[in-house]
Short mmCIF file of C-alpha atoms and ligand atoms in Angstrom, two decimals:
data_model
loop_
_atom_site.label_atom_id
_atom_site.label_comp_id
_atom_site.label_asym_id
_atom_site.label_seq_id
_atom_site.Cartn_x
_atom_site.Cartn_y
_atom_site.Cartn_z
CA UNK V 96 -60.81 20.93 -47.40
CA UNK V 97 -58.57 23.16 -49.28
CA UNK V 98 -59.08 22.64 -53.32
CA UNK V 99 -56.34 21.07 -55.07
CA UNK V 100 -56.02 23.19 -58.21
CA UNK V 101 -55.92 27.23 -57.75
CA UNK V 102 -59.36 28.50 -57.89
CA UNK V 103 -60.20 30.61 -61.22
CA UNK V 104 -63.45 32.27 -61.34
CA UNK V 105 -65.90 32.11 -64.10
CA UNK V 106 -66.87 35.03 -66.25
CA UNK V 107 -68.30 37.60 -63.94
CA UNK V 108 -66.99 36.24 -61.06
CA UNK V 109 -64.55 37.27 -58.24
CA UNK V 110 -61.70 36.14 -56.22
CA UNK V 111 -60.47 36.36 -53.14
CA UNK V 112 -56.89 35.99 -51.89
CA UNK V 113 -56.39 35.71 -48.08
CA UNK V 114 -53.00 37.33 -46.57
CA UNK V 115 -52.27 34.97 -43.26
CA UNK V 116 -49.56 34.71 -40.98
CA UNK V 117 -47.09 32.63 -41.51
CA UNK V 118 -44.13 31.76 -38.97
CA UNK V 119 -41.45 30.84 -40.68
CA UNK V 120 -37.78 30.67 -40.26
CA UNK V 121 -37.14 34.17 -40.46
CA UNK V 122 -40.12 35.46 -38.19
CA UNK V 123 -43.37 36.37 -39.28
CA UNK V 124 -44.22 36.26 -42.94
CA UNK V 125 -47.39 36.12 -44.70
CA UNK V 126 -48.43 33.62 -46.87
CA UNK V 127 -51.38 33.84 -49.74
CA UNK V 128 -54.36 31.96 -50.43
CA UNK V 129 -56.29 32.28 -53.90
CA UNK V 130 -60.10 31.14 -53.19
CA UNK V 131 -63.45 31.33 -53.90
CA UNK V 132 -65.04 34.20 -52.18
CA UNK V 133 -68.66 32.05 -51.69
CA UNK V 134 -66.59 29.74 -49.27
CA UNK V 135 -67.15 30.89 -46.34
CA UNK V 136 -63.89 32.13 -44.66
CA UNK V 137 -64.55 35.08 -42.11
CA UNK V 138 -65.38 33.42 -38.52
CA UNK V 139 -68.37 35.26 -36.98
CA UNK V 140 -66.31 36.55 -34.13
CA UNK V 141 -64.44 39.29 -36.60
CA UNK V 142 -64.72 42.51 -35.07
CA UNK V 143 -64.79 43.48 -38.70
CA UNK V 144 -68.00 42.23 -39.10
CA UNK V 145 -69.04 42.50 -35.61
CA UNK V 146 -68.40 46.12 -35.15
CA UNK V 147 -67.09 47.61 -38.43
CA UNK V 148 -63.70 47.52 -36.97
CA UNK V 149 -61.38 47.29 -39.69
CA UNK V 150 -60.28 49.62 -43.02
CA UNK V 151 -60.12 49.28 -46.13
CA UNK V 152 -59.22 50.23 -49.80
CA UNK V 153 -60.86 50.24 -53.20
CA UNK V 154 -58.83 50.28 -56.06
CA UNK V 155 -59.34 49.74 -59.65
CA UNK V 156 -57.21 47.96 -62.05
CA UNK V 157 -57.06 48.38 -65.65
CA UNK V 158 -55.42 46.87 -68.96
CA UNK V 159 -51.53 47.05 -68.72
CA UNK V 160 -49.69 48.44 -71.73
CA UNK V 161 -47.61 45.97 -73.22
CA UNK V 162 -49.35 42.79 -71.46
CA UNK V 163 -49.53 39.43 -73.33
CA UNK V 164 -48.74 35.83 -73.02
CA UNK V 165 -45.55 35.79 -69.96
CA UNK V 166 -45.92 39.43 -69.18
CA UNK V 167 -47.73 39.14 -65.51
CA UNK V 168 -50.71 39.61 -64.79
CA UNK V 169 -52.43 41.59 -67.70
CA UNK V 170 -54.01 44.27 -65.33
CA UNK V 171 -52.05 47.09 -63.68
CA UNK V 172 -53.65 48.39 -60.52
CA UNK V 173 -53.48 52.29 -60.83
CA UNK V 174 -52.57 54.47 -57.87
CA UNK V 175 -51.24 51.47 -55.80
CA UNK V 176 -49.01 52.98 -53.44
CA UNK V 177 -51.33 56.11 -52.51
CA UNK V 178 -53.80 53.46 -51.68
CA UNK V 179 -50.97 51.52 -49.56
CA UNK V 180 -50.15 54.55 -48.09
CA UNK V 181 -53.64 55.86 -47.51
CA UNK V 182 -54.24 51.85 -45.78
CA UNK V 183 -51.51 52.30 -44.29
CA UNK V 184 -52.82 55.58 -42.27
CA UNK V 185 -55.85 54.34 -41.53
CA UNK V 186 -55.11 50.99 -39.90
CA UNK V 187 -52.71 53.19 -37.67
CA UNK V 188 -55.42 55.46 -36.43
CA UNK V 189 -57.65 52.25 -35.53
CA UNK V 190 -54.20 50.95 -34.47
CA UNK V 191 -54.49 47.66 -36.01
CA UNK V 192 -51.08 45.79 -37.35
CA UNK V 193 -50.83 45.61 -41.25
CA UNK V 194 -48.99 43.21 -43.51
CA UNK V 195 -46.24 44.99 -45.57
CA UNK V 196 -47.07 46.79 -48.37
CA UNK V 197 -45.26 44.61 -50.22
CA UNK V 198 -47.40 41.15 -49.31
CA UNK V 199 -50.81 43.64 -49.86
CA UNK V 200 -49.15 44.18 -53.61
CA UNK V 201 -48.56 40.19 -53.96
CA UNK V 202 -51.82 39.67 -53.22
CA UNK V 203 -53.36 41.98 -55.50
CA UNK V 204 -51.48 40.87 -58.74
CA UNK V 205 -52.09 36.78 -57.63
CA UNK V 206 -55.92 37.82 -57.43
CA UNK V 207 -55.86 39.72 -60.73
CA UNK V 208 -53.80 37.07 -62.19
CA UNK V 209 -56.71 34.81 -61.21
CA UNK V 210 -59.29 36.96 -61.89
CA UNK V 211 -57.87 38.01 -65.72
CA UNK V 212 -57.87 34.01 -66.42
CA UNK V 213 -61.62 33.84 -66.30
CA UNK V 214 -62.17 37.68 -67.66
CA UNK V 215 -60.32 38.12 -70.47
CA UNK V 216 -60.59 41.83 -70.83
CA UNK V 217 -62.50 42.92 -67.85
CA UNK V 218 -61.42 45.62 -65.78
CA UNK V 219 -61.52 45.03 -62.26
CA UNK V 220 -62.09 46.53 -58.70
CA UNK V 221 -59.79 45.45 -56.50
CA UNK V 222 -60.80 45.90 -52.70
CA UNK V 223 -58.43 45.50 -49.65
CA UNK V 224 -60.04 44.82 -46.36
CA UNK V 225 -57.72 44.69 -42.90
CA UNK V 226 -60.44 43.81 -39.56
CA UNK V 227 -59.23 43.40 -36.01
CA UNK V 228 -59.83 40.00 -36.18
CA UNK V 229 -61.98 37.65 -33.71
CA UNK V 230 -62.82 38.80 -30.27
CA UNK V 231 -60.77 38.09 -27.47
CA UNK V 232 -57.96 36.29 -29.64
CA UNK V 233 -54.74 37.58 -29.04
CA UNK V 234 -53.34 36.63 -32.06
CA UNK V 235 -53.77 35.42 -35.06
CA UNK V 236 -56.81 37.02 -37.18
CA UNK V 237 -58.14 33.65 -39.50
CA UNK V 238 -58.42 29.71 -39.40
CA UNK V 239 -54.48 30.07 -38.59
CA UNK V 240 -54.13 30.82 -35.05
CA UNK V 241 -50.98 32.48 -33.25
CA UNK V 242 -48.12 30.81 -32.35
CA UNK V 243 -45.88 31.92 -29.90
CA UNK V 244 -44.15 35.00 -31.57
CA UNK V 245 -46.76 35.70 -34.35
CA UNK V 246 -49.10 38.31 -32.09
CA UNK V 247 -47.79 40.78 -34.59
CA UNK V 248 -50.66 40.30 -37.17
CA UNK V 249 -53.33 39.66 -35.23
CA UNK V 250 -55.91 40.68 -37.51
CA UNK V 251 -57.82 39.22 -40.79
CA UNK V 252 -56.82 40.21 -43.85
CA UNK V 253 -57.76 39.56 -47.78
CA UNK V 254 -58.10 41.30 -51.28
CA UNK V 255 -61.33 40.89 -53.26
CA UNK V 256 -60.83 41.42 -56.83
CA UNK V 257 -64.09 41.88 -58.71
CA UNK V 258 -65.42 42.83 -62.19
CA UNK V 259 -66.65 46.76 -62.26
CA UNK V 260 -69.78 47.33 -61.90
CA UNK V 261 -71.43 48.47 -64.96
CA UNK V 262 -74.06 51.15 -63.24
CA UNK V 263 -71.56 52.61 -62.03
CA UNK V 264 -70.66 53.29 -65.77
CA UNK V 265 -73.53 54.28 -66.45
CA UNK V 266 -73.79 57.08 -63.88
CA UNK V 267 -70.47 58.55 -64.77
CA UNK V 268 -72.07 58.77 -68.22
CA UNK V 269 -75.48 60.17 -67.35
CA UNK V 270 -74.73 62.65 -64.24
CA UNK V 271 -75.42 63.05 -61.21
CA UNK V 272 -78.50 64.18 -59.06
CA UNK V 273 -77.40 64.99 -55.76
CA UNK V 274 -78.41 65.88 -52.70
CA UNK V 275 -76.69 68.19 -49.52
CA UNK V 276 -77.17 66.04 -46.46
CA UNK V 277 -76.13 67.21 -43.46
CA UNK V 278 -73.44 64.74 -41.61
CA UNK V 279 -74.40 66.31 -38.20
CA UNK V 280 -71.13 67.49 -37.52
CA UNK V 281 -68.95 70.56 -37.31
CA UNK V 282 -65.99 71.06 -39.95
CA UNK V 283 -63.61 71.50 -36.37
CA UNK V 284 -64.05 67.97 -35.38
CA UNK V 285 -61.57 66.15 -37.12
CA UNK V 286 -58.82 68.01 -34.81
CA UNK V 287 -61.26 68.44 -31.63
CA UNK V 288 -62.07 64.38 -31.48
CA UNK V 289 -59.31 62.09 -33.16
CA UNK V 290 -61.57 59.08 -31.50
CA UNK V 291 -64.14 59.94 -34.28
CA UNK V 292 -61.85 58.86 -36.92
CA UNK V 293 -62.97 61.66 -39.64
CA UNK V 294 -61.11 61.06 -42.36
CA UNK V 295 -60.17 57.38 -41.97
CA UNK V 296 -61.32 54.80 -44.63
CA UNK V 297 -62.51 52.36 -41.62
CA UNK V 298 -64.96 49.97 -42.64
CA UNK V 299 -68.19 51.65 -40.43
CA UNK V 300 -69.72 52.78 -43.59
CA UNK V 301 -73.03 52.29 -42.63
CA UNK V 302 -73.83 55.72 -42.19
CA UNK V 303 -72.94 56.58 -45.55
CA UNK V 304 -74.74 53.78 -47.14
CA UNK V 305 -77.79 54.52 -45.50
CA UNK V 306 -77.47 58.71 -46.87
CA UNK V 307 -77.32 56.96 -50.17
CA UNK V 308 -80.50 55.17 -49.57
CA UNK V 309 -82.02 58.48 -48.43
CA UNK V 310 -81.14 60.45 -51.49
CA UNK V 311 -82.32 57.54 -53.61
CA UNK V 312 -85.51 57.58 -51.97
CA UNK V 313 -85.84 61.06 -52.68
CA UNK V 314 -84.84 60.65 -56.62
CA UNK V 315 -81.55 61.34 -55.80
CA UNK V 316 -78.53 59.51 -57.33
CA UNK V 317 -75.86 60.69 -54.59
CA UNK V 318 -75.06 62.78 -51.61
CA UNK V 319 -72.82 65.71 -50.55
CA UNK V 320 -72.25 65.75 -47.43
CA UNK V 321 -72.37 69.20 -45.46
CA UNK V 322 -71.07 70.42 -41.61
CA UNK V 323 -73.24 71.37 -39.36
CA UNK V 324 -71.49 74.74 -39.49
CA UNK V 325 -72.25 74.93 -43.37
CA UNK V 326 -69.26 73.81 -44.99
CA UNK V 327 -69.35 71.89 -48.31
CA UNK V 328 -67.19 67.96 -47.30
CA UNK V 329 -67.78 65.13 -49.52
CA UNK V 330 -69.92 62.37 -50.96
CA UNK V 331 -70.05 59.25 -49.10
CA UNK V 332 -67.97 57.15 -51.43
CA UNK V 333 -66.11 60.48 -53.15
CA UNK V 334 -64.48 63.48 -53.18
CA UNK V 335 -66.22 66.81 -54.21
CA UNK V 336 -64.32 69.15 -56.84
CA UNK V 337 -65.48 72.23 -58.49
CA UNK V 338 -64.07 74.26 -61.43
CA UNK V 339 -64.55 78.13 -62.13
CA UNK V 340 -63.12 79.70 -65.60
CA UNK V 341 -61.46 83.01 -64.43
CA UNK V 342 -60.62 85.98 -67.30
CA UNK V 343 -57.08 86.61 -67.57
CA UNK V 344 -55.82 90.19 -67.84
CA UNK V 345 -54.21 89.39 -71.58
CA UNK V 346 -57.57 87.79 -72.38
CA UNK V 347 -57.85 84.16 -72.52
CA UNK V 348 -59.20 82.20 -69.79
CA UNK V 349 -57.75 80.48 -66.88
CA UNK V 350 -59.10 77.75 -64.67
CA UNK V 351 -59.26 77.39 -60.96
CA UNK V 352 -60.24 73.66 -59.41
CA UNK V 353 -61.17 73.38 -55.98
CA UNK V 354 -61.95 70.66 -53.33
CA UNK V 355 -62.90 71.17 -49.78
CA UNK V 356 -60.53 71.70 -46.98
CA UNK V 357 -58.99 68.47 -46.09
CA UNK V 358 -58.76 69.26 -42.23
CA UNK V 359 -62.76 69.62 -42.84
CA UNK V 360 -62.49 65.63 -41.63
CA UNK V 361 -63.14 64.05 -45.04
CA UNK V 362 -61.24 61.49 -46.31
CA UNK V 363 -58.03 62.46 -48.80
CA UNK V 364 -59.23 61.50 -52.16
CA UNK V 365 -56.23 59.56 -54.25
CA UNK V 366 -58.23 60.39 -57.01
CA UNK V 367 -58.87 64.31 -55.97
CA UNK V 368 -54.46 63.88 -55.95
CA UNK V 369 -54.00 62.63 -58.87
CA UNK V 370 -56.34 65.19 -60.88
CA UNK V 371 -54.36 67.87 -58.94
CA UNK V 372 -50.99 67.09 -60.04
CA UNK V 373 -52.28 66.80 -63.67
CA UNK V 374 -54.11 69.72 -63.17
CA UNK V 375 -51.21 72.11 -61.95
CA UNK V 376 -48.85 70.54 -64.41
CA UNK V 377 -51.84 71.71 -66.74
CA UNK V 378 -51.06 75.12 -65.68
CA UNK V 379 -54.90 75.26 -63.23
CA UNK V 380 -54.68 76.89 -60.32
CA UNK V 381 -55.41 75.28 -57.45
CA UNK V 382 -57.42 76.02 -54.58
CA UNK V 383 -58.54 74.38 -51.35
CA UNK V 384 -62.06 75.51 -49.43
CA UNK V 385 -63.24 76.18 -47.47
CA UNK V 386 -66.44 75.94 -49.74
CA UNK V 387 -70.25 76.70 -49.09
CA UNK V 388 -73.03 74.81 -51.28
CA UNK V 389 -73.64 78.32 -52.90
CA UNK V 390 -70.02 78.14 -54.19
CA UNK V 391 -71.19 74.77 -55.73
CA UNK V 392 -74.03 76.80 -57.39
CA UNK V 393 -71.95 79.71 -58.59
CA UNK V 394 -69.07 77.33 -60.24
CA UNK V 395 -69.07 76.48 -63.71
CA UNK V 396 -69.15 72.80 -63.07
CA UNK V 397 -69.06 70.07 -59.66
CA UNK V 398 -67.68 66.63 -60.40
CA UNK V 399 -67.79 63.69 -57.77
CA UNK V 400 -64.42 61.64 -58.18
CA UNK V 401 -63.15 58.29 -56.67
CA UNK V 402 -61.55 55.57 -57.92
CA UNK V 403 -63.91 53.11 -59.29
CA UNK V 404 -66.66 55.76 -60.50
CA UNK V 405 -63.77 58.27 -62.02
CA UNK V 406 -65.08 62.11 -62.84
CA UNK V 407 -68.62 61.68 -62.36
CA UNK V 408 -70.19 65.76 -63.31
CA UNK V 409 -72.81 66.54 -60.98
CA UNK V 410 -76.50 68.25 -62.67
CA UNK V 411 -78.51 68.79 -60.17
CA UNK V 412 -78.04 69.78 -55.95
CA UNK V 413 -81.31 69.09 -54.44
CA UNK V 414 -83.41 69.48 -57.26
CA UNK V 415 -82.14 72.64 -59.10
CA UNK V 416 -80.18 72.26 -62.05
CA UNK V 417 -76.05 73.67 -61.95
CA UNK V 418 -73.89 74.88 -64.82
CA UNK V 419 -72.15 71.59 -66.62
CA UNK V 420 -68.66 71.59 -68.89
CA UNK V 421 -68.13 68.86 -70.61
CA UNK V 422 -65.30 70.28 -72.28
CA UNK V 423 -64.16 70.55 -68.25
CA UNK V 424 -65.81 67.20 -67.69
CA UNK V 425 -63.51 66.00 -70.32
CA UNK V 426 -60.13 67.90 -69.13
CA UNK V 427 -60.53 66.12 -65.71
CA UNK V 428 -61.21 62.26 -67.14
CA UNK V 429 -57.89 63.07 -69.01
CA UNK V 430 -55.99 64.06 -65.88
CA UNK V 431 -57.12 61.18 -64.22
CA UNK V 432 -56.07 59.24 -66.77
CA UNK V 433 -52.65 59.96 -67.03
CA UNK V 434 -52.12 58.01 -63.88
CA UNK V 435 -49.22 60.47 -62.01
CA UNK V 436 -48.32 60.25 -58.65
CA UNK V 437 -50.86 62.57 -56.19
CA UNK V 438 -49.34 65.07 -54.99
CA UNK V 439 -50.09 67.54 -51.96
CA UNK V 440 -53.87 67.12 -50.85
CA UNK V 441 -53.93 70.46 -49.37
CA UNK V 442 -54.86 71.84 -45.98
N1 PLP Y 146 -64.33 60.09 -49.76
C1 PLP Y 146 -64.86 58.95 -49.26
C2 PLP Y 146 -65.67 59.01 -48.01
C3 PLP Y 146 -64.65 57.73 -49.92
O1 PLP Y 146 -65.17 56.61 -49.42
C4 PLP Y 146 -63.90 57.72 -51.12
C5 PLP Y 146 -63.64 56.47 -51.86
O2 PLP Y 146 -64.32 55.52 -51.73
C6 PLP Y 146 -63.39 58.91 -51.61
C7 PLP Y 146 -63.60 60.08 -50.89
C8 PLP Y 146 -62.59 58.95 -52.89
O3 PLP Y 146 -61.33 58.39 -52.71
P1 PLP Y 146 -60.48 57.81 -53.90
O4 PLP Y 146 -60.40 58.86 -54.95
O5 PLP Y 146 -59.17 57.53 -53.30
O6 PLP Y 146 -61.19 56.59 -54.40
#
C-alpha cells in the first residue's frame, strides 16, 4: 500500500525518491515517488544487487543562498551537472539506458525538499543509483513493469538523500593516515581492456571497500591506490592531489598542483575539476602525472578530495610522516568552495 501523505523523514533520517517509467501520452516519461527508504523496494532479482551491475553518483548538497519560506527547496546540490555528466558516462560504458538529466535533477530537489522538512539545517548527501534492473526482464526495472513501447528504461532507478556523515567531518579535520595498496594492475589498462571499466563509477565497489578495511586493520584511515607498474592512481572513494611551492626567478613563490594521469584508469574526480579551475584562475600551475609515491613524499603537501569528504590533507603514507600546509590545506577548501564549473581533467 502506497502511503497517503508524502513521506517526510524524521531528524536524522533519509529519503528516497524512485524515478519509474511512466507511459504516457507522449511516450515514455518518468514519474517520481518520495518514500521511505526502510520499505523495502528493490526486488531481489536486481542485477544491481545481484552482481554490482549498475552506477552511481554521490553528491552533496548544501545551504542555498537566498533560501526561505517559497524559495524551493532550501539546499542547492553543488556540481550537479558534472555529476549528470559523469552518470551519464558511466551508464554508457555498462550500456544501461538512463532517465534524462532533467528527471535525475527533479528527483534530487523533491528528495531534498523532503529531506530539508525534517532537517532543518542539515546538509545532505545526495546519492544517485541507476542498476540493470531484474534478471531476464526485458523491460521495465521496478514494481512497474514494461508495457509495450517502454523497453527504453529498463533499469531501476532512485536518489537517496541522506544527512552527512559526521566522521567523515571529523577526518577532514584530523588527517589522514594512509596507506599505498597495490590495485594489481598496470597504469596501461584502462586503454588495453575497456571491459574492465577503469574509470567508471559502477557500483562493484567491493574491492575498494574491502582496501579500506585492510588499511583500517593496519591503523590506517585510507588507501592510495598504486599500479602494478608503480604509478601513484587514487583512493578508493577519492582523488589524489599534491602541491609543490616552486621559487620564482623575481622571488616570490609559485605553486604547482598535481593529480595523477587520468588515462592511469582512475575515475575523473568532479571535485579534482573544480579545484583546478579555481586553482588556474588562482594563477597555480597545473600539472598532470604521471606521479610515483616518492613524488608524494617529496611534495609539500597530499590532499585526498571527493565530494562528500572535501580536501581531506594526508599525514602519514604507510607509517612515515609527509610535509603538511595548512595554509595550502586552506587555499584548496577555498577553491572548492567557490563552486565553478570543472574544467579540463587532463590527460
Ligand atoms: N575516485 C573514486 C574511485 C571515487 O569513488 C570518487 C568519489 O567517490 C572520487 C575519485 C572523487 O570523485 P568526486 O570528487 O567527483 O566526488
Amino acid at each position: 500500500p502506497q502511503p497517503a501523505a508524502p513521506f517526510v523523514p524524521g531528524p536524522g533520517e533519509s529519503v528516497v525518491v524512485y524515478l519509474e517509467p511512466d507511459a504516457g501520452p507522449a511516450g515514455v516519461g518518468v514519474k517520481l515517488r518520495v518514500d521511505d527508504p526502510r520499505r523495502p523496494a528493490i526486488l531481489v532479482t536486481d542485477q544491481g544487487l545481484t552482481r554490482g551491475d549498475g552506477v552511481f553518483e554521490t553528491m552533496t548538497a548544501v545551504a542555498a543562498e537566498g533560501a526561505g519560506p517559497g524559495s524551493g527547496s532550501p539546499l542547492r546540490v553543488r556540481k550537479e551537472d558534472s555529476h549528470l555528466a559523469r552518470l551519464a558516462t558511466s551508464a554508457q560504458a555498462l550500456e544501461i539506458p538512463l532517465p534524462p538529466a532533467a528527471d535525475w535533477q527533479r528527483a534530487a530537489a523533491a528528495g531534498l525538499e523532503a529531506f530539508a522538512a525534517g532537517n532543518p539545517g542539515v546538509d545532505a548527501v545526495v546519492k544517485l543509483v541507476a542498476s540493470r534492473g531484474p534478471e531476464g526482464a526485458p523491460g521495465g526495472g521496478h514494481h512497474v513493469r514494461a508495457e509495450a513501447g517502454v523497453e527504453r528504461l529498463t533499469g531501476t532507478y532512485w536518489v537517496l538523500v541522506s544527512p552527512v556523515s559526521p566522521g567523515l567531518v571529523a577526518a577532514r579535520e584530523r588527517g589522514l593516515k594512509v596507506l599505498l595498496l597495490d590495485r594489481g594492475v598496470d597504469s596501461g589498462v584502462a586503454e588495453r581492456a575497456p571491459w574492465l571499466l577503469m574509470g567508471t563509477k559502477s557500483l562493484s565497489y567491493a574491492v575498494n571497500m574491502a582496501a579500506l578495511r585492510y588499511a583500517a586493520s593496519q591503523g590506517a584511515d585510507d588507501v592510495i591506490f598504486t599500479s602494478s607498474d608503480g604509478q601513484v592512481l587514487e583512493g578508493p572513494t577519492s582523488t589524489v592531489l599534491m602541491a609543490r611551492r616552486i621559487p620564482q626567478q623575481d622571488g616570490s613563490t609559485g605553486i604547482e598542483l598535481v593529480t595523477p594521469l587520468r588515462s592511469s584508469g582512475i575515475l575523473p574526480g568532479t571535485s579534482q575539476g573544480t579545484i583546478f579551475a579555481a586553482a588556474q584562475a588562482a594563477g597555480w600551475q597545473l600539472g598532470y602525472g604521471p606521479l610515483e609515491p616518492s613524488d608524494l613524499v617529496d611534495a609539500d603537501g597530499v590532499w585526498l578530495v571527493s565530494s562528500v569528504r572535501l580536501v581531506a590533507p594526508v599525514t602519514h603514507l604507510d607509517g612515515e610522516e609527509i610535509p603538511q600546509d595548512a595554509e595550502l590545506t586552506e587555499l584548496l577548501n577555498n577553491f572548492l568552495a567557490e563552486d565553478r564549473e570543472p574544467g579540463e581533467h587532463g590527460p
